[in-house]
């Protein structure tokens, strides 16, 4: 831009330098605004995109002993994803088995999202009406 402004000034258009300087100043302001906006979005706790919600629910659905999933809550803070959800499991399942299944689901979610903090609560299917698992 500087070379172009000098060239135009030498060709008889002396106002080219200030015009290019103003253009460059606006570009710098725009870039600074974009960087600031992205930084604020990164630092604010924001819900994860719908695609991530869908992927999390699909991971949960893939476990054969999970009867349903509800209360899926997500947020991001910096580079970390925070994922909370409730698994619907068989009413008569022993607590040890329910915990094992929750650990397996958590491991599957962490495989897909390594920088995640996952919190899973196990619910019996009769406690809350389960959401249907489409697919």
mmCIF file of N, CA and C in Angstrom:
data_model
loop_
_atom_site.group_PDB
_atom_site.id
_atom_site.type_symbol
_atom_site.label_atom_id
_atom_site.label_comp_id
_atom_site.label_asym_id
_atom_site.label_seq_id
_atom_site.Cartn_x
_atom_site.Cartn_y
_atom_site.Cartn_z
ATOM 1 N N UNK A 1 0.830 -1.180 0.000
ATOM 2 C CA UNK A 1 0.000 0.000 0.000
ATOM 3 C C UNK A 1 0.877 1.248 0.000
ATOM 4 N N UNK A 2 1.981 1.197 0.729
ATOM 5 C CA UNK A 2 2.879 2.353 0.791
ATOM 6 C C UNK A 2 3.500 2.617 -0.568
ATOM 7 N N UNK A 3 3.929 1.566 -1.233
ATOM 8 C CA UNK A 3 4.541 1.716 -2.556
ATOM 9 C C UNK A 3 3.522 2.262 -3.544
ATOM 10 N N UNK A 4 2.289 1.761 -3.473
ATOM 11 C CA UNK A 4 1.241 2.257 -4.368
ATOM 12 C C UNK A 4 0.969 3.733 -4.100
ATOM 13 N N UNK A 5 0.913 4.141 -2.835
ATOM 14 C CA UNK A 5 0.666 5.545 -2.495
ATOM 15 C C UNK A 5 1.801 6.428 -3.001
ATOM 16 N N UNK A 6 3.050 5.977 -2.839
ATOM 17 C CA UNK A 6 4.192 6.751 -3.338
ATOM 18 C C UNK A 6 4.159 6.848 -4.856
ATOM 19 N N UNK A 7 3.834 5.740 -5.502
ATOM 20 C CA UNK A 7 3.762 5.748 -6.963
ATOM 21 C C UNK A 7 2.697 6.698 -7.466
ATOM 22 N N UNK A 8 1.523 6.688 -6.844
ATOM 23 C CA UNK A 8 0.454 7.598 -7.255
ATOM 24 C C UNK A 8 0.818 9.051 -6.959
ATOM 25 N N UNK A 9 1.505 9.287 -5.846
ATOM 26 C CA UNK A 9 1.944 10.653 -5.523
ATOM 27 C C UNK A 9 2.935 11.150 -6.565
ATOM 28 N N UNK A 10 3.822 10.275 -7.032
ATOM 29 C CA UNK A 10 4.795 10.655 -8.054
ATOM 30 C C UNK A 10 4.117 10.882 -9.399
ATOM 31 N N UNK A 11 2.984 10.248 -9.623
ATOM 32 C CA UNK A 11 2.258 10.421 -10.881
ATOM 33 C C UNK A 11 1.295 11.614 -10.827
ATOM 34 N N UNK A 12 1.374 12.398 -9.785
ATOM 35 C CA UNK A 12 0.577 13.612 -9.742
ATOM 36 C C UNK A 12 -0.661 13.534 -8.861
ATOM 37 N N UNK A 13 -0.771 12.533 -8.066
ATOM 38 C CA UNK A 13 -1.919 12.447 -7.149
ATOM 39 C C UNK A 13 -1.380 12.456 -5.718
ATOM 40 N N UNK A 14 -1.040 13.624 -5.201
ATOM 41 C CA UNK A 14 -0.402 13.709 -3.884
ATOM 42 C C UNK A 14 -1.320 13.312 -2.727
ATOM 43 N N UNK A 15 -2.613 13.338 -2.936
ATOM 44 C CA UNK A 15 -3.527 12.967 -1.840
ATOM 45 C C UNK A 15 -3.666 11.448 -1.693
ATOM 46 N N UNK A 16 -2.960 10.681 -2.511
ATOM 47 C CA UNK A 16 -3.049 9.217 -2.425
ATOM 48 C C UNK A 16 -2.506 8.706 -1.092
ATOM 49 N N UNK A 17 -1.444 9.335 -0.594
ATOM 50 C CA UNK A 17 -0.848 8.867 0.667
ATOM 51 C C UNK A 17 -1.828 8.978 1.833
ATOM 52 N N UNK A 18 -2.488 10.116 2.053
ATOM 53 C CA UNK A 18 -3.451 10.173 3.161
ATOM 54 C C UNK A 18 -4.656 9.245 2.958
ATOM 55 N N UNK A 19 -5.089 9.080 1.718
ATOM 56 C CA UNK A 19 -6.222 8.184 1.449
ATOM 57 C C UNK A 19 -5.846 6.750 1.817
ATOM 58 N N UNK A 20 -4.677 6.310 1.409
ATOM 59 C CA UNK A 20 -4.222 4.961 1.759
ATOM 60 C C UNK A 20 -4.017 4.832 3.273
ATOM 61 N N UNK A 21 -3.502 5.892 3.914
ATOM 62 C CA UNK A 21 -3.288 5.853 5.367
ATOM 63 C C UNK A 21 -4.618 5.695 6.101
ATOM 64 N N UNK A 22 -5.638 6.409 5.654
ATOM 65 C CA UNK A 22 -6.960 6.276 6.279
ATOM 66 C C UNK A 22 -7.514 4.871 6.055
ATOM 67 N N UNK A 23 -7.348 4.351 4.846
ATOM 68 C CA UNK A 23 -7.806 2.985 4.557
ATOM 69 C C UNK A 23 -7.110 1.957 5.440
ATOM 70 N N UNK A 24 -5.816 2.107 5.603
ATOM 71 C CA UNK A 24 -5.059 1.179 6.451
ATOM 72 C C UNK A 24 -5.488 1.325 7.912
ATOM 73 N N UNK A 25 -5.743 2.553 8.356
ATOM 74 C CA UNK A 25 -6.194 2.773 9.739
ATOM 75 C C UNK A 25 -7.533 2.071 9.984
ATOM 76 N N UNK A 26 -8.464 2.186 9.025
ATOM 77 C CA UNK A 26 -9.752 1.500 9.181
ATOM 78 C C UNK A 26 -9.579 -0.019 9.196
ATOM 79 N N UNK A 27 -8.668 -0.520 8.377
ATOM 80 C CA UNK A 27 -8.415 -1.964 8.361
ATOM 81 C C UNK A 27 -7.858 -2.428 9.709
ATOM 82 N N UNK A 28 -6.943 -1.644 10.277
ATOM 83 C CA UNK A 28 -6.373 -1.995 11.588
ATOM 84 C C UNK A 28 -7.457 -1.967 12.660
ATOM 85 N N UNK A 29 -8.322 -0.948 12.636
ATOM 86 C CA UNK A 29 -9.419 -0.873 13.607
ATOM 87 C C UNK A 29 -10.369 -2.061 13.461
ATOM 88 N N UNK A 30 -10.699 -2.406 12.223
ATOM 89 C CA UNK A 30 -11.586 -3.548 11.978
ATOM 90 C C UNK A 30 -10.948 -4.837 12.507
ATOM 91 N N UNK A 31 -9.665 -5.036 12.208
ATOM 92 C CA UNK A 31 -8.967 -6.243 12.671
ATOM 93 C C UNK A 31 -8.907 -6.292 14.194
ATOM 94 N N UNK A 32 -8.648 -5.160 14.828
ATOM 95 C CA UNK A 32 -8.605 -5.113 16.292
ATOM 96 C C UNK A 32 -9.977 -5.442 16.873
ATOM 97 N N UNK A 33 -11.030 -4.940 16.248
ATOM 98 C CA UNK A 33 -12.387 -5.257 16.702
ATOM 99 C C UNK A 33 -12.688 -6.738 16.590
ATOM 100 N N UNK A 34 -12.278 -7.356 15.485
ATOM 101 C CA UNK A 34 -12.488 -8.796 15.301
ATOM 102 C C UNK A 34 -11.733 -9.598 16.359
ATOM 103 N N UNK A 35 -10.490 -9.237 16.599
ATOM 104 C CA UNK A 35 -9.683 -9.942 17.604
ATOM 105 C C UNK A 35 -10.305 -9.779 18.985
ATOM 106 N N UNK A 36 -10.740 -8.561 19.311
ATOM 107 C CA UNK A 36 -11.383 -8.323 20.601
ATOM 108 C C UNK A 36 -12.663 -9.121 20.754
ATOM 109 N N UNK A 37 -13.479 -9.155 19.708
ATOM 110 C CA UNK A 37 -14.740 -9.911 19.751
ATOM 111 C C UNK A 37 -14.468 -11.398 19.952
ATOM 112 N N UNK A 38 -13.531 -11.951 19.204
ATOM 113 C CA UNK A 38 -13.195 -13.373 19.346
ATOM 114 C C UNK A 38 -12.659 -13.679 20.743
ATOM 115 N N UNK A 39 -11.855 -12.776 21.289
ATOM 116 C CA UNK A 39 -11.302 -12.992 22.632
ATOM 117 C C UNK A 39 -12.398 -12.982 23.686
ATOM 118 N N UNK A 40 -13.327 -12.057 23.565
ATOM 119 C CA UNK A 40 -14.435 -11.997 24.527
ATOM 120 C C UNK A 40 -15.292 -13.247 24.422
ATOM 121 N N UNK A 41 -15.576 -13.695 23.194
ATOM 122 C CA UNK A 41 -16.375 -14.907 23.013
ATOM 123 C C UNK A 41 -15.678 -16.115 23.621
ATOM 124 N N UNK A 42 -14.367 -16.166 23.508
ATOM 125 C CA UNK A 42 -13.607 -17.287 24.046
ATOM 126 C C UNK A 42 -13.628 -17.292 25.575
ATOM 127 N N UNK A 43 -13.582 -16.126 26.172
ATOM 128 C CA UNK A 43 -13.516 -16.041 27.629
ATOM 129 C C UNK A 43 -14.882 -16.139 28.305
ATOM 130 N N UNK A 44 -15.933 -15.812 27.591
ATOM 131 C CA UNK A 44 -17.278 -15.873 28.171
ATOM 132 C C UNK A 44 -17.771 -17.317 28.161
ATOM 133 N N UNK A 45 -18.538 -17.646 29.176
ATOM 134 C CA UNK A 45 -19.154 -18.971 29.205
ATOM 135 C C UNK A 45 -20.296 -18.987 28.201
ATOM 136 N N UNK A 46 -20.134 -19.720 27.144
ATOM 137 C CA UNK A 46 -21.138 -19.809 26.091
ATOM 138 C C UNK A 46 -21.560 -21.255 25.929
ATOM 139 N N UNK A 47 -22.818 -21.441 25.587
ATOM 140 C CA UNK A 47 -23.292 -22.790 25.296
ATOM 141 C C UNK A 47 -22.605 -23.272 24.027
ATOM 142 N N UNK A 48 -22.306 -24.561 23.982
ATOM 143 C CA UNK A 48 -21.642 -25.120 22.810
ATOM 144 C C UNK A 48 -22.610 -25.146 21.637
ATOM 145 N N UNK A 49 -22.095 -25.162 20.409
ATOM 146 C CA UNK A 49 -22.954 -25.155 19.224
ATOM 147 C C UNK A 49 -23.882 -26.379 19.175
ATOM 148 N N UNK A 50 -25.009 -26.265 18.474
ATOM 149 C CA UNK A 50 -25.959 -27.383 18.373
ATOM 150 C C UNK A 50 -25.331 -28.666 17.815
ATOM 151 N N UNK A 51 -24.347 -28.527 16.932
ATOM 152 C CA UNK A 51 -23.699 -29.724 16.375
ATOM 153 C C UNK A 51 -23.008 -30.522 17.476
ATOM 154 N N UNK A 52 -22.428 -29.818 18.439
ATOM 155 C CA UNK A 52 -21.743 -30.497 19.545
ATOM 156 C C UNK A 52 -22.771 -31.197 20.429
ATOM 157 N N UNK A 53 -23.906 -30.537 20.693
ATOM 158 C CA UNK A 53 -24.987 -31.176 21.460
ATOM 159 C C UNK A 53 -25.424 -32.470 20.776
ATOM 160 N N UNK A 54 -25.618 -32.388 19.472
ATOM 161 C CA UNK A 54 -26.043 -33.560 18.706
ATOM 162 C C UNK A 54 -25.010 -34.666 18.802
ATOM 163 N N UNK A 55 -23.740 -34.314 18.691
ATOM 164 C CA UNK A 55 -22.674 -35.312 18.768
ATOM 165 C C UNK A 55 -22.628 -35.959 20.153
ATOM 166 N N UNK A 56 -22.795 -35.170 21.198
ATOM 167 C CA UNK A 56 -22.792 -35.716 22.560
ATOM 168 C C UNK A 56 -23.951 -36.690 22.736
ATOM 169 N N UNK A 57 -25.139 -36.292 22.299
ATOM 170 C CA UNK A 57 -26.309 -37.169 22.430
ATOM 171 C C UNK A 57 -26.121 -38.461 21.638
ATOM 172 N N UNK A 58 -25.483 -38.364 20.477
ATOM 173 C CA UNK A 58 -25.238 -39.570 19.679
ATOM 174 C C UNK A 58 -24.261 -40.497 20.389
ATOM 175 N N UNK A 59 -23.240 -39.941 21.007
ATOM 176 C CA UNK A 59 -22.285 -40.755 21.767
ATOM 177 C C UNK A 59 -23.014 -41.495 22.880
ATOM 178 N N UNK A 60 -23.905 -40.799 23.587
ATOM 179 C CA UNK A 60 -24.669 -41.427 24.670
ATOM 180 C C UNK A 60 -25.582 -42.515 24.108
ATOM 181 N N UNK A 61 -26.262 -42.216 23.006
ATOM 182 C CA UNK A 61 -27.179 -43.191 22.387
ATOM 183 C C UNK A 61 -26.460 -44.464 21.942
ATOM 184 N N UNK A 62 -25.195 -44.334 21.604
ATOM 185 C CA UNK A 62 -24.444 -45.488 21.098
ATOM 186 C C UNK A 62 -24.196 -46.548 22.167
ATOM 187 N N UNK A 63 -24.346 -46.197 23.436
ATOM 188 C CA UNK A 63 -24.151 -47.200 24.490
ATOM 189 C C UNK A 63 -25.418 -48.043 24.588
ATOM 190 N N UNK A 64 -25.296 -49.364 24.481
ATOM 191 C CA UNK A 64 -26.492 -50.216 24.408
ATOM 192 C C UNK A 64 -27.342 -50.250 25.677
ATOM 193 N N UNK A 65 -26.784 -49.923 26.827
ATOM 194 C CA UNK A 65 -27.551 -50.026 28.067
ATOM 195 C C UNK A 65 -28.176 -48.702 28.512
ATOM 196 N N UNK A 66 -27.933 -47.648 27.778
ATOM 197 C CA UNK A 66 -28.518 -46.356 28.110
ATOM 198 C C UNK A 66 -29.919 -46.294 27.509
ATOM 199 N N UNK A 67 -30.902 -46.013 28.361
ATOM 200 C CA UNK A 67 -32.305 -45.960 27.926
ATOM 201 C C UNK A 67 -32.723 -44.575 27.444
ATOM 202 N N UNK A 68 -32.002 -43.563 27.838
ATOM 203 C CA UNK A 68 -32.344 -42.202 27.443
ATOM 204 C C UNK A 68 -31.344 -41.211 28.010
ATOM 205 N N UNK A 69 -31.490 -39.978 27.598
ATOM 206 C CA UNK A 69 -30.621 -38.905 28.072
ATOM 207 C C UNK A 69 -31.470 -37.638 28.164
ATOM 208 N N UNK A 70 -31.227 -36.861 29.209
ATOM 209 C CA UNK A 70 -31.936 -35.588 29.331
ATOM 210 C C UNK A 70 -31.078 -34.606 30.116
ATOM 211 N N UNK A 71 -31.555 -33.383 30.171
ATOM 212 C CA UNK A 71 -30.848 -32.300 30.871
ATOM 213 C C UNK A 71 -29.391 -32.169 30.425
ATOM 214 N N UNK A 72 -29.180 -32.218 29.119
ATOM 215 C CA UNK A 72 -27.823 -32.030 28.591
ATOM 216 C C UNK A 72 -27.522 -30.533 28.637
ATOM 217 N N UNK A 73 -26.497 -30.192 29.375
ATOM 218 C CA UNK A 73 -26.079 -28.794 29.502
ATOM 219 C C UNK A 73 -24.606 -28.708 29.134
ATOM 220 N N UNK A 74 -24.295 -27.725 28.334
ATOM 221 C CA UNK A 74 -22.904 -27.545 27.924
ATOM 222 C C UNK A 74 -22.537 -26.070 28.009
ATOM 223 N N UNK A 75 -21.262 -25.847 28.172
ATOM 224 C CA UNK A 75 -20.726 -24.493 28.094
ATOM 225 C C UNK A 75 -19.235 -24.610 27.830
ATOM 226 N N UNK A 76 -18.671 -23.535 27.379
ATOM 227 C CA UNK A 76 -17.223 -23.515 27.199
ATOM 228 C C UNK A 76 -16.673 -22.324 27.959
ATOM 229 N N UNK A 77 -15.496 -22.510 28.471
ATOM 230 C CA UNK A 77 -14.771 -21.438 29.132
ATOM 231 C C UNK A 77 -13.325 -21.580 28.690
ATOM 232 N N UNK A 78 -12.880 -20.638 27.891
ATOM 233 C CA UNK A 78 -11.558 -20.779 27.297
ATOM 234 C C UNK A 78 -11.560 -21.967 26.352
ATOM 235 N N UNK A 79 -10.600 -22.840 26.500
ATOM 236 C CA UNK A 79 -10.493 -24.018 25.639
ATOM 237 C C UNK A 79 -11.179 -25.241 26.236
ATOM 238 N N UNK A 80 -11.792 -25.095 27.401
ATOM 239 C CA UNK A 80 -12.392 -26.236 28.097
ATOM 240 C C UNK A 80 -13.893 -26.290 27.859
ATOM 241 N N UNK A 81 -14.388 -27.483 27.541
ATOM 242 C CA UNK A 81 -15.825 -27.734 27.431
ATOM 243 C C UNK A 81 -16.303 -28.312 28.758
ATOM 244 N N UNK A 82 -17.427 -27.828 29.237
ATOM 245 C CA UNK A 82 -18.069 -28.384 30.422
ATOM 246 C C UNK A 82 -19.369 -29.027 29.964
ATOM 247 N N UNK A 83 -19.495 -30.331 30.218
ATOM 248 C CA UNK A 83 -20.637 -31.106 29.737
ATOM 249 C C UNK A 83 -21.291 -31.781 30.931
ATOM 250 N N UNK A 84 -22.597 -31.554 31.090
ATOM 251 C CA UNK A 84 -23.370 -32.202 32.150
ATOM 252 C C UNK A 84 -24.574 -32.860 31.500
ATOM 253 N N UNK A 85 -24.907 -34.056 31.979
ATOM 254 C CA UNK A 85 -26.077 -34.743 31.437
ATOM 255 C C UNK A 85 -26.582 -35.780 32.419
ATOM 256 N N UNK A 86 -27.815 -36.214 32.195
ATOM 257 C CA UNK A 86 -28.431 -37.265 33.002
ATOM 258 C C UNK A 86 -28.665 -38.474 32.112
ATOM 259 N N UNK A 87 -28.178 -39.628 32.553
ATOM 260 C CA UNK A 87 -28.410 -40.890 31.849
ATOM 261 C C UNK A 87 -29.643 -41.561 32.429
ATOM 262 N N UNK A 88 -30.457 -42.119 31.577
ATOM 263 C CA UNK A 88 -31.600 -42.914 32.017
ATOM 264 C C UNK A 88 -31.176 -44.380 31.919
ATOM 265 N N UNK A 89 -31.203 -45.069 33.075
ATOM 266 C CA UNK A 89 -30.773 -46.462 33.133
ATOM 267 C C UNK A 89 -31.879 -47.316 33.741
ATOM 268 N N UNK A 90 -31.782 -48.603 33.533
ATOM 269 C CA UNK A 90 -32.771 -49.556 34.046
ATOM 270 C C UNK A 90 -32.955 -49.381 35.550
ATOM 271 N N UNK A 91 -34.215 -49.393 35.989
ATOM 272 C CA UNK A 91 -34.538 -49.208 37.412
ATOM 273 C C UNK A 91 -33.871 -50.234 38.320
ATOM 274 N N UNK A 92 -33.765 -51.453 37.863
ATOM 275 C CA UNK A 92 -33.273 -52.537 38.709
ATOM 276 C C UNK A 92 -31.766 -52.750 38.589
ATOM 277 N N UNK A 93 -31.108 -51.869 37.870
ATOM 278 C CA UNK A 93 -29.667 -52.012 37.677
ATOM 279 C C UNK A 93 -28.932 -51.694 38.988
ATOM 280 N N UNK A 94 -27.982 -52.540 39.375
ATOM 281 C CA UNK A 94 -27.186 -52.242 40.574
ATOM 282 C C UNK A 94 -26.388 -50.949 40.390
ATOM 283 N N UNK A 95 -26.152 -50.274 41.485
ATOM 284 C CA UNK A 95 -25.433 -49.008 41.450
ATOM 285 C C UNK A 95 -24.045 -49.162 40.830
ATOM 286 N N UNK A 96 -23.384 -50.251 41.130
ATOM 287 C CA UNK A 96 -22.041 -50.490 40.582
ATOM 288 C C UNK A 96 -22.098 -50.560 39.058
ATOM 289 N N UNK A 97 -23.107 -51.228 38.536
ATOM 290 C CA UNK A 97 -23.270 -51.344 37.085
ATOM 291 C C UNK A 97 -23.596 -49.975 36.474
ATOM 292 N N UNK A 98 -24.473 -49.219 37.121
ATOM 293 C CA UNK A 98 -24.822 -47.885 36.623
ATOM 294 C C UNK A 98 -23.586 -46.987 36.588
ATOM 295 N N UNK A 99 -22.762 -47.093 37.605
ATOM 296 C CA UNK A 99 -21.541 -46.292 37.658
ATOM 297 C C UNK A 99 -20.581 -46.706 36.551
ATOM 298 N N UNK A 100 -20.477 -47.996 36.294
ATOM 299 C CA UNK A 100 -19.599 -48.485 35.221
ATOM 300 C C UNK A 100 -20.060 -47.938 33.871
ATOM 301 N N UNK A 101 -21.368 -47.953 33.635
ATOM 302 C CA UNK A 101 -21.903 -47.447 32.367
ATOM 303 C C UNK A 101 -21.620 -45.947 32.239
ATOM 304 N N UNK A 102 -21.827 -45.207 33.324
ATOM 305 C CA UNK A 102 -21.540 -43.768 33.294
ATOM 306 C C UNK A 102 -20.062 -43.516 32.995
ATOM 307 N N UNK A 103 -19.185 -44.333 33.566
ATOM 308 C CA UNK A 103 -17.751 -44.201 33.282
ATOM 309 C C UNK A 103 -17.453 -44.472 31.809
ATOM 310 N N UNK A 104 -18.123 -45.470 31.235
ATOM 311 C CA UNK A 104 -17.918 -45.788 29.817
ATOM 312 C C UNK A 104 -18.406 -44.648 28.924
ATOM 313 N N UNK A 105 -19.569 -44.099 29.247
ATOM 314 C CA UNK A 105 -20.096 -42.976 28.466
ATOM 315 C C UNK A 105 -19.164 -41.770 28.597
ATOM 316 N N UNK A 106 -18.698 -41.518 29.810
ATOM 317 C CA UNK A 106 -17.770 -40.406 30.026
ATOM 318 C C UNK A 106 -16.494 -40.598 29.207
ATOM 319 N N UNK A 107 -15.962 -41.810 29.188
ATOM 320 C CA UNK A 107 -14.749 -42.082 28.407
ATOM 321 C C UNK A 107 -14.997 -41.851 26.921
ATOM 322 N N UNK A 108 -16.167 -42.224 26.437
ATOM 323 C CA UNK A 108 -16.501 -42.005 25.025
ATOM 324 C C UNK A 108 -16.593 -40.514 24.712
ATOM 325 N N UNK A 109 -17.193 -39.755 25.611
ATOM 326 C CA UNK A 109 -17.293 -38.307 25.403
ATOM 327 C C UNK A 109 -15.905 -37.674 25.435
ATOM 328 N N UNK A 110 -15.065 -38.106 26.383
ATOM 329 C CA UNK A 110 -13.710 -37.555 26.478
ATOM 330 C C UNK A 110 -12.855 -37.927 25.269
ATOM 331 N N UNK A 111 -13.142 -39.077 24.656
ATOM 332 C CA UNK A 111 -12.412 -39.447 23.440
ATOM 333 C C UNK A 111 -12.736 -38.468 22.311
ATOM 334 N N UNK A 112 -13.985 -38.008 22.270
ATOM 335 C CA UNK A 112 -14.393 -37.059 21.231
ATOM 336 C C UNK A 112 -13.999 -35.623 21.576
ATOM 337 N N UNK A 113 -13.997 -35.307 22.870
ATOM 338 C CA UNK A 113 -13.689 -33.950 23.333
ATOM 339 C C UNK A 113 -12.657 -34.032 24.461
ATOM 340 N N UNK A 114 -11.372 -34.156 24.122
ATOM 341 C CA UNK A 114 -10.333 -34.379 25.138
ATOM 342 C C UNK A 114 -10.222 -33.267 26.183
ATOM 343 N N UNK A 115 -10.568 -32.042 25.829
ATOM 344 C CA UNK A 115 -10.457 -30.931 26.779
ATOM 345 C C UNK A 115 -11.766 -30.675 27.511
ATOM 346 N N UNK A 116 -12.528 -31.729 27.748
ATOM 347 C CA UNK A 116 -13.837 -31.573 28.384
ATOM 348 C C UNK A 116 -13.786 -31.975 29.853
ATOM 349 N N UNK A 117 -14.668 -31.363 30.606
ATOM 350 C CA UNK A 117 -14.928 -31.747 31.989
ATOM 351 C C UNK A 117 -16.357 -32.282 31.976
ATOM 352 N N UNK A 118 -16.519 -33.578 32.227
ATOM 353 C CA UNK A 118 -17.813 -34.245 32.054
ATOM 354 C C UNK A 118 -18.389 -34.628 33.412
ATOM 355 N N UNK A 119 -19.654 -34.296 33.621
ATOM 356 C CA UNK A 119 -20.371 -34.659 34.836
ATOM 357 C C UNK A 119 -21.634 -35.406 34.421
ATOM 358 N N UNK A 120 -21.758 -36.660 34.879
ATOM 359 C CA UNK A 120 -22.897 -37.500 34.503
ATOM 360 C C UNK A 120 -23.648 -37.912 35.755
ATOM 361 N N UNK A 121 -24.954 -37.768 35.693
ATOM 362 C CA UNK A 121 -25.839 -38.205 36.777
ATOM 363 C C UNK A 121 -26.674 -39.362 36.242
ATOM 364 N N UNK A 122 -26.789 -40.419 37.027
ATOM 365 C CA UNK A 122 -27.564 -41.582 36.603
ATOM 366 C C UNK A 122 -28.968 -41.496 37.200
ATOM 367 N N UNK A 123 -29.987 -41.638 36.355
ATOM 368 C CA UNK A 123 -31.385 -41.644 36.787
ATOM 369 C C UNK A 123 -32.025 -42.971 36.414
ATOM 370 N N UNK A 124 -32.911 -43.496 37.278
ATOM 371 C CA UNK A 124 -33.709 -44.660 36.871
ATOM 372 C C UNK A 124 -34.759 -44.206 35.856
ATOM 373 N N UNK A 125 -35.150 -45.086 34.984
ATOM 374 C CA UNK A 125 -36.072 -44.696 33.912
ATOM 375 C C UNK A 125 -37.427 -44.249 34.423
ATOM 376 N N UNK A 126 -37.862 -44.694 35.607
ATOM 377 C CA UNK A 126 -39.178 -44.295 36.098
ATOM 378 C C UNK A 126 -39.165 -42.951 36.815
ATOM 379 N N UNK A 127 -37.993 -42.405 37.119
ATOM 380 C CA UNK A 127 -37.921 -41.139 37.854
ATOM 381 C C UNK A 127 -38.424 -39.968 37.018
ATOM 382 N N UNK A 128 -37.986 -39.894 35.791
ATOM 383 C CA UNK A 128 -38.372 -38.831 34.874
ATOM 384 C C UNK A 128 -38.711 -39.481 33.548
ATOM 385 N N UNK A 129 -39.756 -39.031 32.882
ATOM 386 C CA UNK A 129 -40.032 -39.629 31.577
ATOM 387 C C UNK A 129 -38.828 -39.435 30.658
ATOM 388 N N UNK A 130 -38.303 -40.514 30.102
ATOM 389 C CA UNK A 130 -37.114 -40.375 29.253
ATOM 390 C C UNK A 130 -37.454 -39.709 27.934
ATOM 391 N N UNK A 131 -36.484 -38.979 27.418
ATOM 392 C CA UNK A 131 -36.633 -38.430 26.081
ATOM 393 C C UNK A 131 -36.404 -39.555 25.090
ATOM 394 N N UNK A 132 -37.182 -39.592 24.035
ATOM 395 C CA UNK A 132 -36.972 -40.666 23.056
ATOM 396 C C UNK A 132 -35.603 -40.536 22.406
ATOM 397 N N UNK A 133 -35.045 -41.671 22.080
ATOM 398 C CA UNK A 133 -33.752 -41.693 21.397
ATOM 399 C C UNK A 133 -34.010 -41.912 19.915
ATOM 400 N N UNK A 134 -34.052 -40.838 19.133
ATOM 401 C CA UNK A 134 -34.304 -41.023 17.703
ATOM 402 C C UNK A 134 -33.140 -41.741 17.043
ATOM 403 N N UNK A 135 -33.454 -42.385 15.976
ATOM 404 C CA UNK A 135 -32.382 -43.015 15.211
ATOM 405 C C UNK A 135 -32.414 -44.428 15.324
#
